[in-house]
Structures are given as structure tokens and as C-alpha cells.
Tab-separated table of C-alpha atoms and ligand atoms in Angstrom:
chain	number	residue	atom	x	y	z
A	1	UNK	CA	15.580	29.741	-17.348
A	2	UNK	CA	13.479	27.601	-15.000
A	3	UNK	CA	11.383	29.604	-12.533
A	4	UNK	CA	11.886	28.977	-9.642
A	5	UNK	CA	15.559	29.010	-10.548
A	6	UNK	CA	17.624	25.824	-10.699
A	7	UNK	CA	21.038	27.479	-11.166
A	8	UNK	CA	23.160	24.513	-10.147
A	9	UNK	CA	21.420	22.178	-12.527
A	10	UNK	CA	21.794	24.778	-15.254
A	11	UNK	CA	25.545	25.155	-14.722
A	12	UNK	CA	26.300	21.512	-14.040
A	13	UNK	CA	24.194	19.863	-16.704
A	14	UNK	CA	22.666	22.257	-19.207
A	15	UNK	CA	21.465	19.355	-21.351
A	16	UNK	CA	19.232	17.930	-18.599
A	17	UNK	CA	18.287	21.432	-17.384
A	18	UNK	CA	17.115	22.250	-20.893
A	19	UNK	CA	15.012	19.100	-21.117
A	20	UNK	CA	13.462	19.757	-17.695
A	21	UNK	CA	12.612	23.277	-18.818
A	22	UNK	CA	11.054	21.920	-22.015
A	23	UNK	CA	8.972	19.437	-20.015
A	24	UNK	CA	7.798	22.204	-17.666
A	25	UNK	CA	6.710	24.297	-20.641
A	26	UNK	CA	4.984	21.255	-22.163
A	27	UNK	CA	3.042	20.678	-18.935
A	28	UNK	CA	2.139	24.389	-18.907
A	29	UNK	CA	0.962	24.540	-22.517
A	30	UNK	CA	-0.969	21.275	-22.609
A	31	UNK	CA	-4.465	20.502	-21.474
A	32	UNK	CA	-3.460	17.501	-19.416
A	33	UNK	CA	-6.296	14.989	-19.351
A	34	UNK	CA	-4.304	11.885	-18.404
A	35	UNK	CA	-6.454	10.451	-15.633
A	36	UNK	CA	-3.503	9.293	-13.524
A	37	UNK	CA	-1.570	12.584	-13.595
A	38	UNK	CA	-1.727	15.844	-11.692
A	39	UNK	CA	0.331	18.920	-10.773
A	40	UNK	CA	1.863	18.808	-7.284
A	41	UNK	CA	2.267	21.920	-5.170
A	42	UNK	CA	5.571	23.808	-4.920
A	43	UNK	CA	5.860	22.514	-1.323
A	44	UNK	CA	5.607	18.889	-2.497
A	45	UNK	CA	8.155	19.587	-5.238
A	46	UNK	CA	10.535	21.152	-2.719
A	47	UNK	CA	10.230	18.228	-0.304
A	48	UNK	CA	10.984	15.806	-3.170
A	49	UNK	CA	14.181	17.635	-4.004
A	50	UNK	CA	15.855	17.718	-0.599
A	51	UNK	CA	18.944	16.119	0.957
A	52	UNK	CA	16.704	13.305	2.162
A	53	UNK	CA	17.607	11.627	-1.121
A	54	UNK	CA	21.076	11.034	0.401
A	55	UNK	CA	19.826	8.783	3.207
A	56	UNK	CA	19.403	5.031	3.650
A	57	UNK	CA	16.754	3.919	6.174
A	58	UNK	CA	15.994	0.227	5.737
A	59	UNK	CA	13.583	-0.855	8.443
A	60	UNK	CA	10.953	1.158	10.283
A	61	UNK	CA	11.095	4.045	12.769
A	62	UNK	CA	13.024	2.943	15.863
A	63	UNK	CA	14.078	-0.309	14.132
A	64	UNK	CA	16.461	0.702	11.326
A	65	UNK	CA	19.493	-1.059	9.947
A	66	UNK	CA	21.487	2.170	9.508
A	67	UNK	CA	22.422	4.878	11.983
A	68	UNK	CA	21.547	8.550	11.570
A	69	UNK	CA	17.754	8.261	11.581
A	70	UNK	CA	17.168	11.125	14.042
A	71	UNK	CA	15.194	13.112	11.473
A	72	UNK	CA	14.051	10.468	9.011
A	73	UNK	CA	12.196	8.581	11.760
A	74	UNK	CA	9.975	11.540	12.668
A	75	UNK	CA	9.393	12.346	8.984
A	76	UNK	CA	8.138	8.821	8.289
A	77	UNK	CA	6.110	8.791	11.509
A	78	UNK	CA	4.435	12.080	10.596
A	79	UNK	CA	3.588	10.711	7.130
A	80	UNK	CA	2.096	7.554	8.677
A	81	UNK	CA	0.054	9.459	11.240
A	82	UNK	CA	-1.272	11.849	8.588
A	83	UNK	CA	-2.253	8.943	6.313
A	84	UNK	CA	-4.069	7.194	9.185
A	85	UNK	CA	-5.861	10.386	10.169
A	86	UNK	CA	-6.854	11.371	6.619
A	87	UNK	CA	-8.232	7.974	5.612
A	88	UNK	CA	-9.356	6.814	9.069
A	89	UNK	CA	-7.291	3.630	9.116
A	90	UNK	CA	-5.509	1.858	11.941
A	91	UNK	CA	-2.297	1.258	10.026
A	92	UNK	CA	-0.373	2.866	7.179
A	93	UNK	CA	2.820	1.897	5.402
A	94	UNK	CA	4.216	4.765	3.318
A	95	UNK	CA	7.310	3.008	1.962
A	96	UNK	CA	6.156	1.332	-1.300
A	97	UNK	CA	8.037	2.837	-4.228
A	98	UNK	CA	4.897	3.025	-6.326
A	99	UNK	CA	1.578	1.331	-7.016
A	100	UNK	CA	2.851	-1.915	-8.517
A	101	UNK	CA	5.268	-2.638	-5.620
A	102	UNK	CA	2.487	-1.778	-3.158
A	103	UNK	CA	0.219	-4.317	-4.841
A	104	UNK	CA	2.970	-6.921	-4.959
A	105	UNK	CA	3.439	-6.442	-1.227
A	106	UNK	CA	-0.212	-7.392	-0.734
A	107	UNK	CA	0.444	-10.730	-2.493
A	108	UNK	CA	3.552	-11.156	-0.362
A	109	UNK	CA	1.553	-10.484	2.807
A	110	UNK	CA	-1.413	-12.739	2.146
A	111	UNK	CA	-0.658	-15.339	-0.564
A	112	UNK	CA	1.758	-18.099	-1.447
A	113	UNK	CA	2.871	-18.617	-5.049
A	114	UNK	CA	0.209	-20.443	-7.025
A	115	UNK	CA	-2.670	-19.253	-4.845
A	116	UNK	CA	-5.786	-18.035	-6.616
A	117	UNK	CA	-6.339	-14.286	-6.975
A	118	UNK	CA	-9.288	-12.530	-8.530
A	119	UNK	CA	-9.323	-9.118	-10.169
A	120	UNK	CA	-11.036	-7.042	-12.841
A	121	UNK	CA	-9.499	-7.964	-16.203
A	122	UNK	CA	-7.173	-5.352	-17.675
A	123	UNK	CA	-9.172	-4.480	-20.814
A	124	UNK	CA	-12.250	-4.043	-18.614
A	125	UNK	CA	-10.505	-1.396	-16.505
A	126	UNK	CA	-8.404	-3.464	-14.091
A	127	UNK	CA	-4.688	-3.148	-13.413
A	128	UNK	CA	-1.789	-5.310	-14.580
A	129	UNK	CA	-0.981	-6.226	-10.985
A	130	UNK	CA	-4.471	-7.577	-10.316
A	131	UNK	CA	-3.445	-10.860	-11.928
A	132	UNK	CA	-3.159	-9.964	-15.623
A	133	UNK	CA	-1.309	-12.617	-17.640
A	134	UNK	CA	1.808	-10.638	-18.610
A	135	UNK	CA	2.376	-9.420	-15.037
A	136	UNK	CA	4.299	-11.396	-12.410
A	137	UNK	CA	0.994	-11.515	-10.545
A	138	UNK	CA	-0.593	-13.431	-13.427
A	139	UNK	CA	2.422	-15.697	-13.860
A	140	UNK	CA	3.100	-16.535	-10.228
A	141	UNK	CA	-0.478	-16.786	-8.992
A	142	UNK	CA	-3.555	-18.493	-10.390
A	143	UNK	CA	-5.525	-15.660	-11.826
A	144	UNK	CA	-9.301	-15.500	-12.064
A	145	UNK	CA	-10.817	-12.491	-13.843
A	146	UNK	CA	-14.147	-10.814	-13.574
A	147	UNK	CA	-15.615	-8.432	-16.131
A	148	UNK	CA	-17.957	-5.538	-16.589
A	149	UNK	CA	-21.394	-6.120	-18.053
A	150	UNK	CA	-21.763	-5.371	-21.757
A	151	UNK	CA	-25.090	-3.602	-21.217
A	152	UNK	CA	-24.114	-1.328	-18.295
A	153	UNK	CA	-20.309	-1.056	-18.574
A	154	UNK	CA	-20.245	-1.636	-14.792
A	155	UNK	CA	-18.682	-4.501	-12.823
A	156	UNK	CA	-20.867	-7.571	-12.925
A	157	UNK	CA	-21.299	-8.266	-9.190
A	158	UNK	CA	-23.282	-11.470	-9.868
A	159	UNK	CA	-20.330	-12.786	-11.864
A	160	UNK	CA	-17.921	-11.712	-9.098
A	161	UNK	CA	-19.913	-13.719	-6.546
A	162	UNK	CA	-20.350	-16.791	-8.773
A	163	UNK	CA	-16.652	-16.840	-9.687
A	164	UNK	CA	-15.559	-16.319	-6.090
A	165	UNK	CA	-17.773	-19.174	-4.893
A	166	UNK	CA	-16.443	-21.448	-7.649
A	167	UNK	CA	-12.741	-20.510	-7.640
A	168	UNK	CA	-12.325	-19.614	-3.944
A	169	UNK	CA	-9.688	-16.888	-4.496
A	170	UNK	CA	-7.542	-16.151	-1.474
A	171	UNK	CA	-7.414	-12.505	-2.526
A	172	UNK	CA	-9.986	-10.383	-4.339
A	173	UNK	CA	-9.015	-7.026	-5.844
A	174	UNK	CA	-11.497	-4.250	-6.420
A	175	UNK	CA	-10.567	-1.011	-8.149
A	176	UNK	CA	-8.530	-0.427	-11.266
A	177	UNK	CA	-7.339	2.088	-13.827
A	178	UNK	CA	-10.311	2.809	-16.047
A	179	UNK	CA	-13.439	2.502	-13.923
A	180	UNK	CA	-15.730	5.501	-14.429
A	181	UNK	CA	-18.282	4.540	-11.772
A	182	UNK	CA	-18.470	4.225	-7.981
A	183	UNK	CA	-16.830	1.060	-6.684
A	184	UNK	CA	-19.280	-0.863	-4.513
A	185	UNK	CA	-16.957	-1.660	-1.613
A	186	UNK	CA	-19.700	-3.084	0.688
A	187	UNK	CA	-20.817	-5.525	-2.036
A	188	UNK	CA	-17.233	-6.702	-2.613
A	189	UNK	CA	-16.754	-7.060	1.150
A	190	UNK	CA	-19.836	-9.226	1.453
A	191	UNK	CA	-18.582	-11.551	-1.300
A	192	UNK	CA	-15.108	-11.692	0.251
A	193	UNK	CA	-16.614	-12.558	3.641
A	194	UNK	CA	-18.861	-15.219	2.154
A	195	UNK	CA	-15.984	-16.869	0.297
A	196	UNK	CA	-13.258	-16.400	2.899
A	197	UNK	CA	-11.097	-14.129	0.695
A	198	UNK	CA	-8.984	-11.164	1.681
A	199	UNK	CA	-10.422	-8.027	0.059
A	200	UNK	CA	-7.894	-5.550	-1.311
A	201	UNK	CA	-9.101	-2.192	-2.606
A	202	UNK	CA	-6.778	-0.483	-5.060
A	203	UNK	CA	-7.866	3.148	-4.822
A	204	UNK	CA	-4.886	4.629	-6.696
A	205	UNK	CA	-7.104	6.600	-9.059
A	206	UNK	CA	-9.669	7.806	-6.564
A	207	UNK	CA	-7.625	8.313	-3.372
A	208	UNK	CA	-8.007	12.096	-3.574
A	209	UNK	CA	-11.735	11.731	-4.104
A	210	UNK	CA	-12.000	9.398	-1.117
A	211	UNK	CA	-9.935	11.786	1.030
A	212	UNK	CA	-12.106	14.693	-0.084
A	213	UNK	CA	-15.403	12.884	0.445
A	214	UNK	CA	-16.252	12.730	-3.279
A	215	UNK	CA	-16.205	8.913	-3.436
A	216	UNK	CA	-17.220	6.390	-0.751
A	217	UNK	CA	-14.342	5.050	1.305
A	218	UNK	CA	-13.294	1.383	1.345
A	219	UNK	CA	-12.318	1.722	5.018
A	220	UNK	CA	-14.371	-0.682	7.107
A	221	UNK	CA	-14.983	-2.862	4.030
A	222	UNK	CA	-11.583	-3.815	2.595
A	223	UNK	CA	-8.971	-5.681	4.641
A	224	UNK	CA	-6.196	-3.837	2.917
A	225	UNK	CA	-6.106	-0.715	0.734
A	226	UNK	CA	-3.384	0.280	-1.690
A	227	UNK	CA	-2.956	3.606	-3.382
A	228	UNK	CA	-0.450	5.590	-5.307
A	229	UNK	CA	0.057	9.077	-3.951
A	230	UNK	CA	0.346	11.005	-7.211
A	231	UNK	CA	-3.024	10.816	-8.930
A	232	UNK	CA	-6.074	12.611	-7.519
A	233	UNK	CA	-4.324	12.673	-4.129
A	234	UNK	CA	-1.849	15.134	-5.724
A	235	UNK	CA	1.348	13.987	-4.044
A	236	UNK	CA	4.736	12.778	-5.294
A	237	UNK	CA	5.283	9.544	-7.209
A	238	UNK	CA	4.900	6.981	-4.438
A	239	UNK	CA	2.395	4.695	-2.757
A	240	UNK	CA	0.882	3.627	0.547
A	241	UNK	CA	-0.747	0.548	1.996
A	242	UNK	CA	-3.502	1.114	4.539
A	243	UNK	CA	-4.943	-1.637	6.692
A	244	UNK	CA	-6.496	-2.629	9.957
A	245	UNK	CA	-4.174	-3.178	12.927
A	246	UNK	CA	-4.716	-6.921	12.474
A	247	UNK	CA	-2.794	-6.912	9.180
A	248	UNK	CA	-0.169	-4.304	10.100
A	249	UNK	CA	2.630	-6.736	10.780
A	250	UNK	CA	2.065	-8.790	7.632
A	251	UNK	CA	1.933	-5.658	5.465
A	252	UNK	CA	5.083	-4.132	6.970
A	253	UNK	CA	7.031	-7.385	6.698
A	254	UNK	CA	5.953	-7.772	3.079
A	255	UNK	CA	7.154	-4.276	2.116
A	256	UNK	CA	10.430	-4.614	4.016
A	257	UNK	CA	12.266	-6.947	4.049
A	258	UNK	CA	9.924	-8.940	1.820
A	259	UNK	CA	10.044	-6.848	-1.289
A	260	UNK	CA	11.965	-3.608	-0.979
A	261	UNK	CA	15.170	-2.207	0.431
A	262	UNK	CA	15.510	1.336	1.725
A	263	UNK	CA	12.512	3.637	1.465
A	264	UNK	CA	12.900	6.815	-0.578
A	265	UNK	CA	12.949	9.289	2.277
A	266	UNK	CA	12.600	12.372	0.050
A	267	UNK	CA	9.400	10.845	-1.316
A	268	UNK	CA	8.190	10.021	2.202
A	269	UNK	CA	8.618	13.687	3.165
A	270	UNK	CA	6.764	14.806	0.048
A	271	UNK	CA	3.962	12.302	0.787
A	272	UNK	CA	3.695	13.799	4.292
A	273	UNK	CA	3.349	17.277	2.788
A	274	UNK	CA	0.727	16.114	0.274
A	275	UNK	CA	-1.255	14.425	3.059
A	276	UNK	CA	-1.211	17.655	5.041
A	277	UNK	CA	-2.491	19.507	1.979
A	278	UNK	CA	-5.228	16.906	1.474
A	279	UNK	CA	-6.391	17.390	5.052
A	280	UNK	CA	-6.884	21.152	4.645
A	281	UNK	CA	-10.438	22.536	4.542
A	282	UNK	CA	-10.191	23.411	0.830
A	283	UNK	CA	-9.340	19.881	-0.346
A	284	UNK	CA	-12.924	18.496	-0.363
A	285	UNK	CA	-13.899	21.365	-2.682
A	286	UNK	CA	-11.056	20.339	-5.017
A	287	UNK	CA	-12.178	16.684	-4.940
A	288	UNK	CA	-15.807	17.579	-5.677
A	289	UNK	CA	-14.746	19.982	-8.437
A	290	UNK	CA	-12.801	17.165	-10.130
A	291	UNK	CA	-16.007	15.118	-10.274
A	292	UNK	CA	-18.150	18.079	-11.371
A	293	UNK	CA	-15.678	18.757	-14.196
A	294	UNK	CA	-15.594	15.103	-15.260
A	295	UNK	CA	-19.394	14.972	-15.330
A	296	UNK	CA	-19.636	18.210	-17.316
A	297	UNK	CA	-17.016	17.004	-19.809
A	298	UNK	CA	-18.762	13.630	-20.152
A	299	UNK	CA	-22.119	15.337	-20.785
A	300	UNK	CA	-20.578	17.610	-23.422
A	301	UNK	CA	-18.975	14.615	-25.156
A	302	UNK	CA	-22.265	12.694	-25.159
A	303	UNK	CA	-23.933	15.736	-26.696
A	304	UNK	CA	-21.409	15.501	-29.527
A	305	UNK	CA	-22.259	11.872	-30.182
A	306	UNK	CA	-19.467	10.171	-28.251
A	307	UNK	CA	-20.084	6.748	-26.829
A	308	UNK	CA	-18.958	6.600	-23.178
A	309	UNK	CA	-18.503	3.350	-21.292
A	310	UNK	CA	-21.327	3.203	-18.705
A	311	UNK	CA	-22.778	6.349	-20.306
A	312	UNK	CA	-20.917	8.818	-18.101
A	313	UNK	CA	-18.919	9.071	-14.918
A	314	UNK	CA	-19.174	9.284	-11.120
A	315	UNK	CA	-15.524	10.115	-10.567
A	316	UNK	CA	-12.591	11.817	-12.286
A	317	UNK	CA	-12.463	9.733	-15.460
A	318	UNK	CA	-14.379	9.019	-18.582
A	319	UNK	CA	-13.730	6.167	-20.987
A	320	UNK	CA	-14.659	6.958	-24.593
A	321	UNK	CA	-15.267	4.312	-27.244
A	322	UNK	CA	-14.398	5.778	-30.654
A	323	UNK	CA	-15.749	2.845	-32.689
A	324	UNK	CA	-18.664	4.900	-34.032
A	325	UNK	CA	-16.266	7.701	-35.019
A	326	UNK	CA	-14.302	5.562	-37.458
A	327	UNK	CA	-10.905	6.105	-35.863
A	328	UNK	CA	-8.732	4.081	-33.480
A	329	UNK	CA	-7.767	5.362	-30.049
A	330	UNK	CA	-4.092	5.684	-30.911
A	331	UNK	CA	-4.286	7.959	-33.978
A	332	UNK	CA	-6.922	10.022	-32.168
A	333	UNK	CA	-4.735	10.371	-29.054
A	334	UNK	CA	-1.731	11.329	-31.189
A	335	UNK	CA	-3.683	14.013	-33.070
A	336	UNK	CA	-5.100	15.353	-29.791
A	337	UNK	CA	-1.600	15.524	-28.341
A	338	UNK	CA	-0.436	17.544	-31.339
A	339	UNK	CA	-3.426	19.798	-30.657
A	340	UNK	CA	-2.288	20.383	-27.070
A	341	UNK	CA	-4.764	17.929	-25.522
A	342	UNK	CA	-2.868	15.174	-23.755
A	343	UNK	CA	-4.588	11.914	-22.862
A	344	UNK	CA	-4.029	8.221	-23.396
A	345	UNK	CA	-5.492	5.654	-25.753
A	346	UNK	CA	-7.133	2.877	-23.795
A	347	UNK	CA	-8.799	-0.466	-24.338
A	348	UNK	CA	-12.547	-0.484	-23.850
A	349	UNK	CA	-14.511	-3.456	-22.515
A	350	UNK	CA	-14.920	-6.167	-25.177
A	351	UNK	CA	-12.476	-4.311	-27.426
A	352	UNK	CA	-11.990	-5.935	-30.805
A	353	UNK	CA	-8.782	-3.977	-31.495
A	354	UNK	CA	-5.280	-4.710	-30.181
A	355	UNK	CA	-4.055	-3.198	-26.853
A	356	UNK	CA	-1.438	-1.092	-28.685
A	357	UNK	CA	-4.098	0.460	-30.894
A	358	UNK	CA	-7.359	0.008	-29.008
A	359	UNK	CA	-10.757	1.623	-29.569
A	360	UNK	CA	-10.849	4.017	-26.662
A	361	UNK	CA	-9.570	7.166	-25.031
A	362	UNK	CA	-9.322	7.712	-21.281
A	363	UNK	CA	-9.924	11.249	-20.057
A	364	UNK	CA	-9.398	12.549	-16.515
A	365	UNK	CA	-9.924	15.901	-14.835
A	366	UNK	CA	-7.571	15.847	-11.808
A	367	UNK	CA	-4.829	17.986	-13.360
A	368	UNK	CA	-6.998	20.557	-15.132
A	369	UNK	CA	-8.993	21.028	-11.930
A	370	UNK	CA	-5.754	21.816	-10.095
A	371	UNK	CA	-5.191	24.574	-12.686
A	372	UNK	CA	-8.567	26.079	-11.822
A	373	UNK	CA	-10.698	24.986	-14.782
A	374	UNK	CA	-14.367	24.478	-13.931
A	375	UNK	CA	-17.569	23.165	-15.527
A	376	UNK	CA	-17.842	26.234	-17.743
A	377	UNK	CA	-14.674	25.245	-19.621
A	378	UNK	CA	-15.774	21.678	-20.351
A	379	UNK	CA	-18.035	22.302	-23.386
A	380	UNK	CA	-15.118	24.091	-25.089
A	381	UNK	CA	-12.773	21.193	-24.305
A	382	UNK	CA	-15.289	18.710	-25.710
A	383	UNK	CA	-15.676	20.887	-28.817
A	384	UNK	CA	-11.907	20.965	-29.353
A	385	UNK	CA	-11.659	17.212	-28.858
A	386	UNK	CA	-14.449	16.618	-31.332
A	387	UNK	CA	-12.925	18.939	-33.937
A	388	UNK	CA	-9.545	17.224	-33.635
A	389	UNK	CA	-10.933	13.677	-33.745
A	390	UNK	CA	-12.900	14.584	-36.861
A	391	UNK	CA	-9.869	16.302	-38.409
A	392	UNK	CA	-7.726	13.255	-37.633
A	393	UNK	CA	-10.033	11.032	-39.684
A	394	UNK	CA	-9.315	13.350	-42.643
A	395	UNK	CA	-5.628	13.995	-41.801
A	396	UNK	CA	-6.407	17.722	-41.569
A	397	UNK	CA	-3.439	19.199	-39.677
A	398	UNK	CA	-4.627	22.791	-40.006
A	399	UNK	CA	-7.408	22.166	-37.459
A	400	UNK	CA	-4.903	20.498	-35.134
A	401	UNK	CA	-2.586	23.507	-35.271
A	402	UNK	CA	-5.380	26.009	-34.742
A	403	UNK	CA	-6.717	24.109	-31.703
A	404	UNK	CA	-3.204	23.889	-30.205
A	405	UNK	CA	-3.006	27.696	-30.386
A	406	UNK	CA	-6.435	28.142	-28.817
A	407	UNK	CA	-5.601	25.685	-26.012
A	408	UNK	CA	-2.354	27.556	-25.253
A	409	UNK	CA	-4.179	30.850	-25.209
A	410	UNK	CA	-6.827	29.640	-22.770
A	411	UNK	CA	-4.316	27.954	-20.451
A	412	UNK	CA	-2.158	31.088	-20.206
A	413	UNK	CA	-4.731	32.375	-17.671
A	414	UNK	CA	-4.402	29.233	-15.522
A	415	UNK	CA	-0.874	28.938	-14.071
A	416	UNK	CA	0.625	25.638	-13.001
A	417	UNK	CA	2.133	25.172	-9.544
A	418	UNK	CA	5.912	24.930	-9.507
A	419	UNK	CA	6.849	26.635	-12.777
A	420	UNK	CA	6.390	30.074	-14.238
A	421	UNK	CA	7.080	30.806	-17.880
A	422	UNK	CA	9.604	33.507	-18.658
A	423	UNK	CA	8.852	35.535	-21.770
B	1	DSN	N1	-0.401	3.647	-15.356
B	1	DSN	C1	-1.377	3.969	-14.339
B	1	DSN	C2	-2.562	4.634	-14.959
B	1	DSN	O1	-2.361	5.436	-15.825
B	1	DSN	O2	-3.690	4.373	-14.568
B	1	DSN	C3	-1.724	2.774	-13.630
B	1	DSN	O3	-0.603	2.031	-13.322
């Protein structure tokens, strides 16, 4: 039985209740190293599961297309004010359903179809919505891609400037999904200014680090900032767009009515709660601990002979290239998952393998830090990972099973928010 209890779900739909319970146990028993995931607080979970899911609220506070907004308006206003306060921005829109719609809204606000857009290419750590070919953003806009340097694994700012001067993108994206190093927002801003582009910073991965002072902020550099709310920021599945007052109208119009219908008010409430949590005095310690854990894990992996893109990390994530280990990212990730260590296979810069079976693994520390793991646990995690990767090259399932047991045993001392196992 789910703890806290979900009696109505149990009675009404035991099949789904059972699967939810299984997922909760899975999240409890696994060492969750997926860099874009976290565990939200019980308060965020509760806000997500309220009667607010019953409401339609197209429009914005005081300007809705449905009646009955007496309580939804203040909820959305509180979320907006908290976002502005936490990140120090003049404007916030908390309605995007998730990161991809938030990014699409930026195109809608600033570009016309066919306009040039520049972003970090996907296999180099960018995001689909930064103009990658299979995404609507790559099909409907003229996409220009910049890379990381082969020798440093870091974004090639000379190439960014040369390409921007040559291609004159209307929009430049910085940020992405697999960038282990600090994003140089001032350098991007200078290039955007010089070339007359709008600079958009996608801080989905690092928003919690920015809020907690563990990564420099793009505020004051980027014209517009997008972020999901569920990664290091530790909120519900959702997104926000932050901007200067100058762009407020364009951003709001792009989100609604440009792209979306009614906002998900239960998510808005949960975002408000998460933003309150992120503004508490203990949040910076959490953000810095995420980075300390990622650095300790990266160092322990290097010690075991793993090749890390850029040699290490400045944030919550590490990108491992398994080429020298003689195994692809996918079989390694699958063996690690069977061993209770959950992460995702990932392309590495200049990957010679296919995206569905690339050379790398992406590892993040946001979720395990929420559980209370610290630097002292990281050498053990690296040792387990190494044992399993080596075992996977020999198809040795006995190691995988033993590690899964050891992982479960260690994690039993580190509860997860929102679910308690019953014996
Ligand atoms: N899928 C997200 C991630 O894992 O980084 C980005 O969209």
C-alpha cells in the first residue's frame, strides 16, 4: 500500500495503483543518476494532485477567458512573483507545459518561419529545440549549429562568433542537455550584441544551481531565459520563461494564445511551492552539494580510467565516453540499470556511433543529493559503476545482481520524499 495512502486510487483502479506503487519502489531502490531528474518534496507532490486540475484558465491573471478565477489568479501571480524574486528578473511566464513548448514560444516571440537560429548541435550537448534537424525548430527555421572543441570538450566561442557574424542568426541559444562546464553567458551576450541577435539561455539543467548560487546567472546577459522546473530546481514537470520587461508582452503572447491553451493550474501551484522551497536558506547548500557530489564522482571515475568530456565537471553532470572501455553506451546503461544504477546513454561530441547506441553515458547528481548522499559516497558509486561496466563487457550477470543488492542496502538509509516503503 502506497504511503502516504492513496485509498481512492487503490479502490477505483488497482491496476494503476499497483503500477504507481511499483514505480515508487523503483525510485526508492535505484541510485538515480539521470541528470534531468530529481525527487520533489511531499508539498510539491500534494500541490500537483489537487482540484486545480479541474480548472480552465486561458489568459493571464485579470484577463481570463473563463469565469471562476478567484483563486487561480492569485496562485499564478504568487508563482510569477516568486520566480521573479528568486532569479532577479523583471518578467516571468509560468505557463509553458514543459521545456520544449517554452523554447518554441521563444521562436514564436522573436522569429518568423525561415529565420536563422543558432544553437549547440545535439550530439555536442545541445537540445532538440535549439534547431536540430528532426525537431520542428530545425524544419521550420534555418538552423546554424556550433560545436564544442575536440581538444577541450567546451563550446568553441571563436566558432560561435565567426558563425554568428557570417550567418547573422536572429536568435542564438546557449545552454543544453549535456554540458558539464560553466556556460559563459557574458561571452554569448557580447556576440549576440555584436551580431544583432536575441540571446536565449536555456538553463533547464542548471536552474537550481543558478537559484542556489552554484552557477553564474544569465540574468543581465540573456534577453530571454527558459527553464524546466523539474531538474535541479526540484519542482513539478513544467517550465518558465524569464525575461526583461521589454520582452514581456512578446513572451506572454507567444505562450498564449500563440502556442498553448489553458495553463495547467495544478502545475502552476506546484511550481509556486517549489520556488518557495528554492528561496529558503538551505537551498544554496543543496545546490552546492550537487556540484560537490558531481565533482567527487567525476574524480573517482577518472581515477578508474574513465574518459570524461572536458575532463570533469563544474555543475551537476558528467559525460563519460566509454570508447576506451570497449562497450557502447546503451549496453552499459542497461547493465547499470539492472544493477540498480539508473542513468542514460548519451552521444558524446564527435561520436562515431549511432544516436540510439552512442558511446557515452550521462551522469547527474541532483536526485541522489536530494536523498542526502555526499562526497563520501561517490567513490563507492564509481566503483560499482566500474564493476558493472566491466562485467557487462563479459556478460557477467552475477556482478550485476550483487551490486543491485549493495545499492539497495545503502539506499535504505536514505529515504525519498513522498513515499515510504511498507515491509
Ligand atoms: N530530456 C531532457 C534531458 O534529459 O536533458 C531534455 O529535454
